[in-house]
Protein backbone atom coordinates (compact mmCIF):
# COMPACT_ATOMS: atom_id res chain seq x y z
CA UNK A 1 0.00 0.00 0.00
CA UNK A 2 1.33 3.42 -0.96
CA UNK A 3 0.86 6.04 1.76
CA UNK A 4 0.64 9.80 1.27
CA UNK A 5 0.85 12.49 3.95
CA UNK A 6 -0.85 15.85 3.45
CA UNK A 7 0.21 19.09 5.08
CA UNK A 8 -2.81 19.82 7.31
CA UNK A 9 -2.28 23.57 7.27
CA UNK A 10 -1.68 23.88 3.52
CA UNK A 11 -4.75 21.77 2.68
CA UNK A 12 -6.92 23.12 5.53
CA UNK A 13 -7.48 19.64 6.97
CA UNK A 14 -8.83 19.06 10.45
CA UNK A 15 -9.86 15.38 10.39
CA UNK A 16 -7.05 13.49 8.63
CA UNK A 17 -3.61 14.02 7.12
CA UNK A 18 -2.65 10.57 5.81
CA UNK A 19 -4.13 8.21 3.23
CA UNK A 20 -3.05 4.90 1.75
CA UNK A 21 -4.06 3.17 -1.48
CA UNK A 22 -3.62 -0.41 -2.66
CA UNK A 23 -3.91 -0.46 -6.44
CA UNK A 24 -4.29 -4.25 -6.66
CA UNK A 25 -7.16 -4.37 -4.15
CA UNK A 26 -8.61 -0.97 -5.17
CA UNK A 27 -8.74 -0.11 -1.47
CA UNK A 28 -8.32 3.42 -0.10
CA UNK A 29 -7.55 3.95 3.60
CA UNK A 30 -7.99 7.31 5.28
CA UNK A 31 -6.22 7.57 8.64
CA UNK A 32 -8.15 9.97 10.84
CA UNK A 33 -6.49 12.01 13.57
CA UNK A 34 -8.91 10.58 16.17
CA UNK A 35 -7.34 7.13 15.81
CA UNK A 36 -9.82 5.59 13.36
CA UNK A 37 -9.25 4.36 9.82
CA UNK A 38 -11.85 4.46 7.09
CA UNK A 39 -11.48 1.83 4.36
CA UNK A 40 -13.15 2.53 1.03
CA UNK A 41 -13.57 -0.45 -1.30
CA UNK A 42 -13.50 -0.79 -5.11
CA UNK A 43 -12.06 2.69 -5.66
CA UNK A 44 -10.52 3.19 -9.08
CA UNK A 45 -7.12 4.83 -9.24
CA UNK A 46 -8.63 7.75 -11.19
CA UNK A 47 -10.89 8.58 -8.22
CA UNK A 48 -7.90 8.48 -5.87
CA UNK A 49 -6.06 10.98 -8.09
CA UNK A 50 -9.17 13.21 -8.13
CA UNK A 51 -9.19 13.04 -4.33
CA UNK A 52 -5.49 13.87 -4.07
CA UNK A 53 -5.77 16.97 -6.25
CA UNK A 54 -9.11 18.08 -4.78
CA UNK A 55 -8.93 21.45 -3.07
CA UNK A 56 -11.67 20.35 -0.63
CA UNK A 57 -10.46 16.92 0.49
CA UNK A 58 -12.74 16.60 3.52
CA UNK A 59 -15.78 17.53 1.41
CA UNK A 60 -14.65 14.97 -1.19
CA UNK A 61 -14.67 12.29 1.52
CA UNK A 62 -18.21 13.23 2.62
CA UNK A 63 -19.76 13.93 -0.77
CA UNK A 64 -18.07 11.36 -3.02
CA UNK A 65 -16.46 8.55 -1.07
CA UNK A 66 -19.02 8.08 1.73
CA UNK A 67 -21.95 8.62 -0.64
CA UNK A 68 -20.87 6.33 -3.48
CA UNK A 69 -18.68 3.55 -2.07
CA UNK A 70 -18.81 0.75 0.45
CA UNK A 71 -16.84 1.79 3.54
CA UNK A 72 -15.88 0.45 6.94
CA UNK A 73 -14.30 2.00 10.03
CA UNK A 74 -11.98 0.49 12.58
CA UNK A 75 -9.70 1.68 15.37
CA UNK A 76 -6.16 2.18 14.10
CA UNK A 77 -3.51 0.41 16.17
CA UNK A 78 -0.95 2.70 17.78
CA UNK A 79 2.44 2.74 16.08
CA UNK A 80 5.68 3.17 18.01
C-alpha positions as a LaTeX table, in Angstrom:
\begin{tabular}{lrrr}
\hline
Residue & $x$ (\AA) & $y$ (\AA) & $z$ (\AA) \\
\hline
Unk1 & 0.00 & 0.00 & 0.00 \\
Unk2 & 1.33 & 3.42 & $-0.96$ \\
Unk3 & 0.86 & 6.04 & 1.76 \\
Unk4 & 0.64 & 9.80 & 1.27 \\
Unk5 & 0.85 & 12.49 & 3.95 \\
Unk6 & $-0.85$ & 15.85 & 3.45 \\
Unk7 & 0.21 & 19.09 & 5.08 \\
Unk8 & $-2.81$ & 19.82 & 7.31 \\
Unk9 & $-2.28$ & 23.57 & 7.27 \\
Unk10 & $-1.68$ & 23.88 & 3.52 \\
Unk11 & $-4.75$ & 21.77 & 2.68 \\
Unk12 & $-6.92$ & 23.12 & 5.53 \\
Unk13 & $-7.48$ & 19.64 & 6.97 \\
Unk14 & $-8.83$ & 19.06 & 10.45 \\
Unk15 & $-9.86$ & 15.38 & 10.39 \\
Unk16 & $-7.05$ & 13.49 & 8.63 \\
Unk17 & $-3.61$ & 14.02 & 7.12 \\
Unk18 & $-2.65$ & 10.57 & 5.81 \\
Unk19 & $-4.13$ & 8.21 & 3.23 \\
Unk20 & $-3.05$ & 4.90 & 1.75 \\
Unk21 & $-4.06$ & 3.17 & $-1.48$ \\
Unk22 & $-3.62$ & $-0.41$ & $-2.66$ \\
Unk23 & $-3.91$ & $-0.46$ & $-6.44$ \\
Unk24 & $-4.29$ & $-4.25$ & $-6.66$ \\
Unk25 & $-7.16$ & $-4.37$ & $-4.15$ \\
Unk26 & $-8.61$ & $-0.97$ & $-5.17$ \\
Unk27 & $-8.74$ & $-0.11$ & $-1.47$ \\
Unk28 & $-8.32$ & 3.42 & $-0.10$ \\
Unk29 & $-7.55$ & 3.95 & 3.60 \\
Unk30 & $-7.99$ & 7.31 & 5.28 \\
Unk31 & $-6.22$ & 7.57 & 8.64 \\
Unk32 & $-8.15$ & 9.97 & 10.84 \\
Unk33 & $-6.49$ & 12.01 & 13.57 \\
Unk34 & $-8.91$ & 10.58 & 16.17 \\
Unk35 & $-7.34$ & 7.13 & 15.81 \\
Unk36 & $-9.82$ & 5.59 & 13.36 \\
Unk37 & $-9.25$ & 4.36 & 9.82 \\
Unk38 & $-11.85$ & 4.46 & 7.09 \\
Unk39 & $-11.48$ & 1.83 & 4.36 \\
Unk40 & $-13.15$ & 2.53 & 1.03 \\
Unk41 & $-13.57$ & $-0.45$ & $-1.30$ \\
Unk42 & $-13.50$ & $-0.79$ & $-5.11$ \\
Unk43 & $-12.06$ & 2.69 & $-5.66$ \\
Unk44 & $-10.52$ & 3.19 & $-9.08$ \\
Unk45 & $-7.12$ & 4.83 & $-9.24$ \\
Unk46 & $-8.63$ & 7.75 & $-11.19$ \\
Unk47 & $-10.89$ & 8.58 & $-8.22$ \\
Unk48 & $-7.90$ & 8.48 & $-5.87$ \\
Unk49 & $-6.06$ & 10.98 & $-8.09$ \\
Unk50 & $-9.17$ & 13.21 & $-8.13$ \\
Unk51 & $-9.19$ & 13.04 & $-4.33$ \\
Unk52 & $-5.49$ & 13.87 & $-4.07$ \\
Unk53 & $-5.77$ & 16.97 & $-6.25$ \\
Unk54 & $-9.11$ & 18.08 & $-4.78$ \\
Unk55 & $-8.93$ & 21.45 & $-3.07$ \\
Unk56 & $-11.67$ & 20.35 & $-0.63$ \\
Unk57 & $-10.46$ & 16.92 & 0.49 \\
Unk58 & $-12.74$ & 16.60 & 3.52 \\
Unk59 & $-15.78$ & 17.53 & 1.41 \\
Unk60 & $-14.65$ & 14.97 & $-1.19$ \\
Unk61 & $-14.67$ & 12.29 & 1.52 \\
Unk62 & $-18.21$ & 13.23 & 2.62 \\
Unk63 & $-19.76$ & 13.93 & $-0.77$ \\
Unk64 & $-18.07$ & 11.36 & $-3.02$ \\
Unk65 & $-16.46$ & 8.55 & $-1.07$ \\
Unk66 & $-19.02$ & 8.08 & 1.73 \\
Unk67 & $-21.95$ & 8.62 & $-0.64$ \\
Unk68 & $-20.87$ & 6.33 & $-3.48$ \\
Unk69 & $-18.68$ & 3.55 & $-2.07$ \\
Unk70 & $-18.81$ & 0.75 & 0.45 \\
Unk71 & $-16.84$ & 1.79 & 3.54 \\
Unk72 & $-15.88$ & 0.45 & 6.94 \\
Unk73 & $-14.30$ & 2.00 & 10.03 \\
Unk74 & $-11.98$ & 0.49 & 12.58 \\
Unk75 & $-9.70$ & 1.68 & 15.37 \\
Unk76 & $-6.16$ & 2.18 & 14.10 \\
Unk77 & $-3.51$ & 0.41 & 16.17 \\
Unk78 & $-0.95$ & 2.70 & 17.78 \\
Unk79 & 2.44 & 2.74 & 16.08 \\
Unk80 & 5.68 & 3.17 & 18.01 \\
\hline
\end{tabular}
